[in-house]
Tab-separated table of C-alpha atoms and ligand atoms in Angstrom:
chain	number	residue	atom	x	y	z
A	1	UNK	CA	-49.394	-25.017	-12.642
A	2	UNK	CA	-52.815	-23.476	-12.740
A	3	UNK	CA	-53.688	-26.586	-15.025
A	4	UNK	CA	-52.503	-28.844	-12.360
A	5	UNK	CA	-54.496	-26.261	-10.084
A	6	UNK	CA	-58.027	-26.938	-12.032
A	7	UNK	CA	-57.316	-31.028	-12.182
A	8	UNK	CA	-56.636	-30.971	-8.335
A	9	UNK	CA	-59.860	-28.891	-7.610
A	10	UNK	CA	-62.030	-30.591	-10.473
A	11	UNK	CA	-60.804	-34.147	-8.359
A	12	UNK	CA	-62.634	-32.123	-5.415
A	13	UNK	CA	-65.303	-31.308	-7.207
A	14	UNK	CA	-66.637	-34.877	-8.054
A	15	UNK	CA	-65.813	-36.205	-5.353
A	16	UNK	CA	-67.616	-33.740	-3.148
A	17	UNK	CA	-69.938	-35.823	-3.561
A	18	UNK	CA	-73.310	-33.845	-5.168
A	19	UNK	CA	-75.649	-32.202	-3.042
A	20	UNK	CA	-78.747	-34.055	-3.360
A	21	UNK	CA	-81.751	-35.016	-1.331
A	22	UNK	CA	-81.275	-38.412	-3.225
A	23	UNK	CA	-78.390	-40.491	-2.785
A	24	UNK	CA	-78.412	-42.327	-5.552
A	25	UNK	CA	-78.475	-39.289	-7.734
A	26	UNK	CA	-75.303	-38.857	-5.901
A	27	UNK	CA	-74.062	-41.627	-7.425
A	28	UNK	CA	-75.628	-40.739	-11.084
A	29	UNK	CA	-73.617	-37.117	-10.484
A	30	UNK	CA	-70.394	-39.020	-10.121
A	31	UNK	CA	-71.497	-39.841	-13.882
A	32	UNK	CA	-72.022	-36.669	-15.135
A	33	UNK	CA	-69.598	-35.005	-13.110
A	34	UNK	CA	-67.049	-36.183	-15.217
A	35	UNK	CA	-67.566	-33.220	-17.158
A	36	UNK	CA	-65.670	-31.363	-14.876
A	37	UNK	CA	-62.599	-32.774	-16.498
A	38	UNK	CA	-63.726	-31.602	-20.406
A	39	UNK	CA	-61.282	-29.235	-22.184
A	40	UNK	CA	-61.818	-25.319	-20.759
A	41	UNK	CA	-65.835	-25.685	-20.349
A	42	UNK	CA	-64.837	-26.573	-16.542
A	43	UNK	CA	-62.712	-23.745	-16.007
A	44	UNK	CA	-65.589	-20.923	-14.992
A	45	UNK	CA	-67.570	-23.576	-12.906
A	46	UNK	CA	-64.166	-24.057	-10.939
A	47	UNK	CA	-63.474	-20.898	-10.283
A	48	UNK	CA	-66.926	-20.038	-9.333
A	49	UNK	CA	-67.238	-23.305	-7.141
A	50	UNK	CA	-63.881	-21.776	-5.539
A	51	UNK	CA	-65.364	-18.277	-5.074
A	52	UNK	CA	-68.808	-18.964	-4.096
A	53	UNK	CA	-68.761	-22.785	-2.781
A	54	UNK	CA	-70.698	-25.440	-4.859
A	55	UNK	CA	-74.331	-24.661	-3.172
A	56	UNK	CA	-73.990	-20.626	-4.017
A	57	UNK	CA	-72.712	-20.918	-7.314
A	58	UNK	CA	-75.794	-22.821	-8.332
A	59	UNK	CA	-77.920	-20.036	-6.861
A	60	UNK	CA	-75.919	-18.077	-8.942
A	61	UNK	CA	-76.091	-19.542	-12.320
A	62	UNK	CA	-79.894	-19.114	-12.735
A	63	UNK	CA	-79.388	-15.440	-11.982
A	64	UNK	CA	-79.889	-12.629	-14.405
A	65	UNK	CA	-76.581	-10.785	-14.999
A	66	UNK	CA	-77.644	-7.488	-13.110
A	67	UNK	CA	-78.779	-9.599	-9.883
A	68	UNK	CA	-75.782	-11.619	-9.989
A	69	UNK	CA	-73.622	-8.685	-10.096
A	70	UNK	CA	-75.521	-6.906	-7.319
A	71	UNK	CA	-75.210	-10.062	-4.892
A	72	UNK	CA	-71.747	-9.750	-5.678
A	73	UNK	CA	-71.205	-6.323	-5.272
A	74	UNK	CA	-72.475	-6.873	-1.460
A	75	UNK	CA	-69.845	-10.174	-1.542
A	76	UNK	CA	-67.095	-7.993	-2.114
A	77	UNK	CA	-67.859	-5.636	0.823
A	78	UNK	CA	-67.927	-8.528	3.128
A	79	UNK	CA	-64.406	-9.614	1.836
A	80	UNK	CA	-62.670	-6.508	2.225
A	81	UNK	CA	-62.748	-7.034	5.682
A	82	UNK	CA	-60.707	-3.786	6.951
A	83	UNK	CA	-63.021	-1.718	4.933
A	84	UNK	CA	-60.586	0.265	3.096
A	85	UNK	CA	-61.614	-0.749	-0.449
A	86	UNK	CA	-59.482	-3.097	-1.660
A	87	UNK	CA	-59.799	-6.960	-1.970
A	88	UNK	CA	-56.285	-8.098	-0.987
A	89	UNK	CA	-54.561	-11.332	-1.901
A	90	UNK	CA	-55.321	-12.172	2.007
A	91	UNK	CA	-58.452	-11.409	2.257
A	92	UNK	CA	-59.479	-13.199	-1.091
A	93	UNK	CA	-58.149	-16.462	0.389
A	94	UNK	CA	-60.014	-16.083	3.957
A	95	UNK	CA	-63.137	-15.536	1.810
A	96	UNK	CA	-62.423	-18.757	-0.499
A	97	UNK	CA	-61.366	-21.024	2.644
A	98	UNK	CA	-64.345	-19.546	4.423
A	99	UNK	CA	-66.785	-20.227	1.335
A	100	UNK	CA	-65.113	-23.782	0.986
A	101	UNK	CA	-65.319	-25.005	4.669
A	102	UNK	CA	-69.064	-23.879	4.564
A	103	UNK	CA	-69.761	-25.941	1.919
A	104	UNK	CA	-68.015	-29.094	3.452
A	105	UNK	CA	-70.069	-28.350	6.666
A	106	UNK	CA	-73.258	-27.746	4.870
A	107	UNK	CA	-72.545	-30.698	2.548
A	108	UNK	CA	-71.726	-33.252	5.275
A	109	UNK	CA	-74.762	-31.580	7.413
A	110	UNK	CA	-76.756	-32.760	4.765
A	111	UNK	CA	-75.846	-35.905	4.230
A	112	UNK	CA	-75.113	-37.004	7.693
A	113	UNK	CA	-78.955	-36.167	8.577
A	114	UNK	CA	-80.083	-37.821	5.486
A	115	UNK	CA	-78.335	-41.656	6.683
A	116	UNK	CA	-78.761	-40.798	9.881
A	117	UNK	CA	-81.677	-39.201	11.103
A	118	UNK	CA	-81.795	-40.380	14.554
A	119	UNK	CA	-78.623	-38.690	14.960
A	120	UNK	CA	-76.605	-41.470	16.208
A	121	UNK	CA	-73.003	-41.563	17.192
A	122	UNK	CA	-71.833	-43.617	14.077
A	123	UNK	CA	-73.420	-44.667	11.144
A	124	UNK	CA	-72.571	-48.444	10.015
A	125	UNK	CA	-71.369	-49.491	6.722
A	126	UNK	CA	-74.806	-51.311	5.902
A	127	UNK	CA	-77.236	-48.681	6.812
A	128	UNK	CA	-75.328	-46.928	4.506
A	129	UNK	CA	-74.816	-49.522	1.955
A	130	UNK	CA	-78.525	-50.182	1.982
A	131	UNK	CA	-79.619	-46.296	1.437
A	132	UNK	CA	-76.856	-45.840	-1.450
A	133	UNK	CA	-76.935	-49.062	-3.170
A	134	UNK	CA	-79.880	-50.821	-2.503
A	135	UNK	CA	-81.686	-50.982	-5.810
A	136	UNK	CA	-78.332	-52.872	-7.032
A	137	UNK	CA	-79.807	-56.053	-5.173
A	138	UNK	CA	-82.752	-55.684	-8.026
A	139	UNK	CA	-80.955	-54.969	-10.423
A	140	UNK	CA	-79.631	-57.652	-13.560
A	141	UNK	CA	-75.661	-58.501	-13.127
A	142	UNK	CA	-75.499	-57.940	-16.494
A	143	UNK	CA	-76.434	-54.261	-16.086
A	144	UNK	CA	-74.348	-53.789	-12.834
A	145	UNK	CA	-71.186	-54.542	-14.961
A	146	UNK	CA	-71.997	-52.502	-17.727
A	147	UNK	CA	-69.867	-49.665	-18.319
A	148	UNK	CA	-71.385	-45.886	-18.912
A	149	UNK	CA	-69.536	-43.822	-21.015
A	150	UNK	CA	-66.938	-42.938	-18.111
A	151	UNK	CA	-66.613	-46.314	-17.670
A	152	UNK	CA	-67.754	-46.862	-14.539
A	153	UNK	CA	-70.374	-49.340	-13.938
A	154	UNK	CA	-72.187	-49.863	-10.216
A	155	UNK	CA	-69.986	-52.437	-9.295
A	156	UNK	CA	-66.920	-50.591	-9.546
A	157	UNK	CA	-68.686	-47.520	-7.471
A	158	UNK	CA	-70.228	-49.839	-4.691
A	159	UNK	CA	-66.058	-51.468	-4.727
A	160	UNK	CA	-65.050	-48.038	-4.403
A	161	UNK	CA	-67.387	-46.602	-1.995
A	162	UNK	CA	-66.507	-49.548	0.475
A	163	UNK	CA	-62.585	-48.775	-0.043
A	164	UNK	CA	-62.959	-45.633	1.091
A	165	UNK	CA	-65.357	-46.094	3.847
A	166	UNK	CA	-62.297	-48.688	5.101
A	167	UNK	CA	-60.042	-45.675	4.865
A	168	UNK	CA	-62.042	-43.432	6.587
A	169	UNK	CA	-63.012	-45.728	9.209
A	170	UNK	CA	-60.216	-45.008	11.427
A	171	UNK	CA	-60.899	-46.065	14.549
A	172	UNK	CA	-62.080	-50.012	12.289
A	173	UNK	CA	-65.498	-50.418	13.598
A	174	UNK	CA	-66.720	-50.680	10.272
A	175	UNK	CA	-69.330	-47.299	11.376
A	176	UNK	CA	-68.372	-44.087	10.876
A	177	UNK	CA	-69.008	-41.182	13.268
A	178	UNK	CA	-69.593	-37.276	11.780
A	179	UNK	CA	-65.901	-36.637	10.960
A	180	UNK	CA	-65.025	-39.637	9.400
A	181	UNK	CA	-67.676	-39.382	6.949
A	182	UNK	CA	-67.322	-35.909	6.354
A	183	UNK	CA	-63.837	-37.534	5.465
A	184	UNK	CA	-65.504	-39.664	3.446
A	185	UNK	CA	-67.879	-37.757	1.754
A	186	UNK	CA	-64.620	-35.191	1.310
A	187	UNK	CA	-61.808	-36.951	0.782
A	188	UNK	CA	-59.371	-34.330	-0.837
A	189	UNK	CA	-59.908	-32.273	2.931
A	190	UNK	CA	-58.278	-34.812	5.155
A	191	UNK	CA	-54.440	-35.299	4.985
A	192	UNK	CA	-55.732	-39.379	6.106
A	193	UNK	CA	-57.529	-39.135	3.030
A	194	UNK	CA	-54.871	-38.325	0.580
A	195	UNK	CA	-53.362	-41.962	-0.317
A	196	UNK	CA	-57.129	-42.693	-1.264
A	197	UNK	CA	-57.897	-39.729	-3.773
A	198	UNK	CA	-54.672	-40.788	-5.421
A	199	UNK	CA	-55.602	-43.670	-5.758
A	200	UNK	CA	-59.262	-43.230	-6.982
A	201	UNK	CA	-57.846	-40.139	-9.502
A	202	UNK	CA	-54.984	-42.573	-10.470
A	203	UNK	CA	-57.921	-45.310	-11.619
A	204	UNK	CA	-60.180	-42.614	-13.438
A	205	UNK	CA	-57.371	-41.569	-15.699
A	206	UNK	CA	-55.428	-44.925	-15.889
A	207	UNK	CA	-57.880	-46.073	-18.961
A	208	UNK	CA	-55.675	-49.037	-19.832
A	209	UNK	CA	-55.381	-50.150	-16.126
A	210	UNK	CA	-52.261	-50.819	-17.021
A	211	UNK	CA	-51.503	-49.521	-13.188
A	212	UNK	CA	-49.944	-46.459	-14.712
A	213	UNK	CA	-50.663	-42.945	-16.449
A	214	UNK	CA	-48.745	-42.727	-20.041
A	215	UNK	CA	-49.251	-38.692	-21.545
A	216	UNK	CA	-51.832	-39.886	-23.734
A	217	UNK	CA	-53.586	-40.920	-20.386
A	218	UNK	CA	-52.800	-37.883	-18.929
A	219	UNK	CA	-53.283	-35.531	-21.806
A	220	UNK	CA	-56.738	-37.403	-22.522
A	221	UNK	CA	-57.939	-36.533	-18.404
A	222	UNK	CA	-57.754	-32.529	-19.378
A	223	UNK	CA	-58.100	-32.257	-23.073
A	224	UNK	CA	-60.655	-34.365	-25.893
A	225	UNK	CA	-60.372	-33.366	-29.271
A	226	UNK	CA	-64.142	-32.713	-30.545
A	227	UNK	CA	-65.903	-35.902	-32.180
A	228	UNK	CA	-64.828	-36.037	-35.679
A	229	UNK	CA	-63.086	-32.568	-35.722
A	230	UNK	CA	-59.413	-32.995	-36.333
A	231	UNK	CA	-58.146	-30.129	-35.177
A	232	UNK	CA	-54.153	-29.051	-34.387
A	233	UNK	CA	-54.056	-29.647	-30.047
A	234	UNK	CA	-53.695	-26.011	-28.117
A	235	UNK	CA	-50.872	-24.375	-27.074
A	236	UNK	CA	-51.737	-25.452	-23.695
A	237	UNK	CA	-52.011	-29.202	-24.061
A	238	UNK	CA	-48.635	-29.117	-25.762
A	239	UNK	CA	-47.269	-27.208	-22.623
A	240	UNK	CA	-48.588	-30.248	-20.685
A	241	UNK	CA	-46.870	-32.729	-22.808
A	242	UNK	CA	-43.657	-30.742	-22.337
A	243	UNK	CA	-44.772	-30.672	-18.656
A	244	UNK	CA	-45.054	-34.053	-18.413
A	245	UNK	CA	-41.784	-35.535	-20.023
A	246	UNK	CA	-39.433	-32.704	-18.195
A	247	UNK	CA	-41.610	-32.503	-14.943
A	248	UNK	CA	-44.278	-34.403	-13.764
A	249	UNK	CA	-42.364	-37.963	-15.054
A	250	UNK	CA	-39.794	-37.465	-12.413
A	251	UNK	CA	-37.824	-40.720	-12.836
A	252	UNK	CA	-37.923	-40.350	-16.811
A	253	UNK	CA	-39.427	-43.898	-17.239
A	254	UNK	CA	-42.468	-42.303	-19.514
A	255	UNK	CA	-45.337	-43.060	-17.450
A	256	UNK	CA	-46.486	-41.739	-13.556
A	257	UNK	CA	-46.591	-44.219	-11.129
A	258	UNK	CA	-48.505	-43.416	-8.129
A	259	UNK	CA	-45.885	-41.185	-6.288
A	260	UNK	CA	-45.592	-39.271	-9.357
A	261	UNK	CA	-49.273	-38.970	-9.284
A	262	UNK	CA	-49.344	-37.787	-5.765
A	263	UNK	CA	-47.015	-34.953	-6.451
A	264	UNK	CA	-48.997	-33.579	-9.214
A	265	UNK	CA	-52.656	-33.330	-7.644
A	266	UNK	CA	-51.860	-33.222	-4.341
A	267	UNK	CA	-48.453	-31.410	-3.404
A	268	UNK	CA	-47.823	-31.383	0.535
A	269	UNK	CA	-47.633	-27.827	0.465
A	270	UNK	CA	-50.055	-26.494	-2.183
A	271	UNK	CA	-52.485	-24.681	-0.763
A	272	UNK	CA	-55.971	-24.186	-2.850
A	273	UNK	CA	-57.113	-21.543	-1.398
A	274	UNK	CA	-54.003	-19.561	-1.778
A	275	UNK	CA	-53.676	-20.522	-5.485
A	276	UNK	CA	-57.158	-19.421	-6.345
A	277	UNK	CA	-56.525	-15.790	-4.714
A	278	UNK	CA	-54.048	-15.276	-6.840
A	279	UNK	CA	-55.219	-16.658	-10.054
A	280	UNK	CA	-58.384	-14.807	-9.763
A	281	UNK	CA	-56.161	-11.250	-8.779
A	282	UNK	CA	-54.155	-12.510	-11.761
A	283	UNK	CA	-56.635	-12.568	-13.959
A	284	UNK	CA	-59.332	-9.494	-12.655
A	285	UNK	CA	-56.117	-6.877	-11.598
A	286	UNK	CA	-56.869	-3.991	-14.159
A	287	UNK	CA	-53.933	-1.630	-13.065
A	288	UNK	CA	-51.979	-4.151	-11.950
A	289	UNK	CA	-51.454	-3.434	-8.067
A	290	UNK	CA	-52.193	-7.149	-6.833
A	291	UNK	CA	-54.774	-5.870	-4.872
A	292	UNK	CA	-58.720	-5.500	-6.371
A	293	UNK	CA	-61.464	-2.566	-6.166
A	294	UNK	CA	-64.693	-3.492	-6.453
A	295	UNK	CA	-65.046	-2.122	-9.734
A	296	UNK	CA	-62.166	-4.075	-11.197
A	297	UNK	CA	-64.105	-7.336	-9.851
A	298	UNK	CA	-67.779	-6.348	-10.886
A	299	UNK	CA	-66.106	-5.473	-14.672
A	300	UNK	CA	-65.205	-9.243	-14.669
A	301	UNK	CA	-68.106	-10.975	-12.595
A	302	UNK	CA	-68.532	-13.631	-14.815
A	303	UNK	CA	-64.931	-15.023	-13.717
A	304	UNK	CA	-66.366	-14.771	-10.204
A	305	UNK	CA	-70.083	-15.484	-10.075
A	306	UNK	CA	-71.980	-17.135	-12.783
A	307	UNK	CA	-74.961	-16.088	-14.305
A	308	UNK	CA	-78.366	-16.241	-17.320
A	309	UNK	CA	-79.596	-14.273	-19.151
A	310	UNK	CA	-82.866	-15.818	-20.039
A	311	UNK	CA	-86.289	-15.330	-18.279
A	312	UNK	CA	-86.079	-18.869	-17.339
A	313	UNK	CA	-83.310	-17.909	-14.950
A	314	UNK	CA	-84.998	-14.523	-14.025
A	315	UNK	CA	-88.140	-16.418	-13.026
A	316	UNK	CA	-86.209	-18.997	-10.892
A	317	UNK	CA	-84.374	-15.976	-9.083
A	318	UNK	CA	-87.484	-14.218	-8.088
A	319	UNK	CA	-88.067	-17.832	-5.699
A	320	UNK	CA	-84.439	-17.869	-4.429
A	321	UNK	CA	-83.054	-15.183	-1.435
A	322	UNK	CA	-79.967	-14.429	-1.218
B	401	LIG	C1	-64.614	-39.710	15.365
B	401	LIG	O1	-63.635	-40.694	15.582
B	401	LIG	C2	-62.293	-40.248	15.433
B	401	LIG	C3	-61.374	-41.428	15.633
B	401	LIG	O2	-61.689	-42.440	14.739
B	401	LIG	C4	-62.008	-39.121	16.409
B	401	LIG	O3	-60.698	-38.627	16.208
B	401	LIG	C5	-63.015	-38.002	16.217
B	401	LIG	O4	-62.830	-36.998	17.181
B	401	LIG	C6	-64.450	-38.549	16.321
B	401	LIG	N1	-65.380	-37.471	15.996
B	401	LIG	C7	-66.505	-37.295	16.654
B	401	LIG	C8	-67.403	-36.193	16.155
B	401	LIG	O5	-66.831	-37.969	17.603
């Protein structure tokens, strides 16, 4: 569950597509983003993506651990809304819906400006085409069908890209206006959306393209053994295997197809926000009352807010206001 949880939000994560003044760092990120996916390292960036949206937790990682736990110290007073001192399960999940539509807004904002800087009504396929993929046109085939270590290569992006602009494109003009690239920028926050990100997750861990996820496939998304170390897998990836045979393979034919696929990352009626709330109550409830103090959540601010403890990251907080 919270597994299926961190895949689902990890999806968003990538393809939230990377704040950048450059778009075609964008498209680098949706290289390196991949990381997202490795073993537990992407478990603390999730959650603090979740807490503090993308942009913030950023801020927050160059911080020093004293600043960061200040900042949040005056985060938590703006959460517990009715002032009486405790975080509640509510109010935790305003905050993180709050945090996460910001960061759509903001992130859309951004982008929309960037393609679009006369403002206009809709913004067509080619301008957009041109700004993203441009350089491809100079670029050796050879090299555009060359495979990074994620396997993607340009091609497969720019075929991607324009299968999702299609989907987002509702009205068919071929142009999309603010919403429908905010839809297309975020995919996993529009219920039009939702047949796409299966689709696109359903590719990225279909390594065979075989058209269908077998548990290696499935286990290898979440979980790689370290290069050369042959160590027994986790507790928790052999919970998944179980999880996948007596769950998540619903019609027992040892693969997912791409209903099966759908029901794991992206359940009707799961609701993120709500999730993360209680996970991170779960995990930062001292005494157990399901509701948090603010010393409960500054004893465990690293599970909230990130932070450094070098001068490096002092130095880069003294140029960055909260
Ligand atoms: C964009 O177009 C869609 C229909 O394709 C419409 O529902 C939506 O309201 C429009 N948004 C804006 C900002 O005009």
């Amino acid at each position: 569950m919270l597994t299926s949880l961190f895949i689902a939000l990890a999806i968003s994560a990538v393809f939230a597509g990377v704040p950048s003044q450059d778009e075609s760092k964008r498209l680098m990120d949706h290289f390196s983003d991949a990381e997202h996916f490795k073993n537990e390292h992407h478990n603390k960036q999730f959650d603090h993506d979740a807490f503090l949206g993308e942009d913030q937790a950023k801020t927050f990682d160059q911080l020093p651990p004293e600043e960061s736990r200040r900042r949040l110290g005056i985060i938590v007073d703006k959460i517990d809304i009715d002032k009486d001192g405790f975080v509640t399960l509510v109010e935790l999940k305003d905050w993180i819906r709050y945090t996460q539509k910001r960061y759509i807004d903001d992130d859309t904002e951004r982008h929309w400006q960037q393609h679009n800087p006369n403002n206009e009504e809709h913004l067509p396929w080619e301008t957009y085409r041109k700004n993203v993929y441009g350089f491809m046109e100079e670029m050796d085939p050879k090299e555009l069908t060359t495979p990074n270590s994620e396997g993607f290569t340009y091609s497969n992006l720019l075929k991607r890209d324009r299968r999702r602009w299609h989907h987002a494109d509702q009205d068919e003009d071929d142009a999309l206006n603010r919403t429908e690239f905010s839809g297309f920028l975020h995919p996993e926050e529009y219920g039009n959306m939702r047949d796409i990100v299966v689709l696109e997750t359903m590719e990225d861990i279909d390594k065979d393209n075989d058209g269908k996820v077998s548990v290696d496939e499935y286990i290898g998304d979440m979980y790689k053994p370290e290069d050369g170390i042959d160590e027994e897998e986790p507790d928790w990836v052999k919970q998944e295997r179980e999880q996948f045979a007596s769950y998540r393979d619903a019609n027992k034919d040892g693969y997912l197809d791409a209903g099966e696929v759908k029901d794991w990352i992206a359940p009707p009626e799961f609701d993120h926000a709500e999730a993360e709330a209680r996970h991170l109550v779960f995990e930062a409830d001292g005494d157990a009352d399901e509701k948090l103090t603010k010393e409960e959540i500054l004893d465990k601010y690293d599970l909230f807010v990130g932070s450094q403890a070098t001068d490096f990251g002092e130095a880069l907080a003294r140029h960055d206001e909260f």
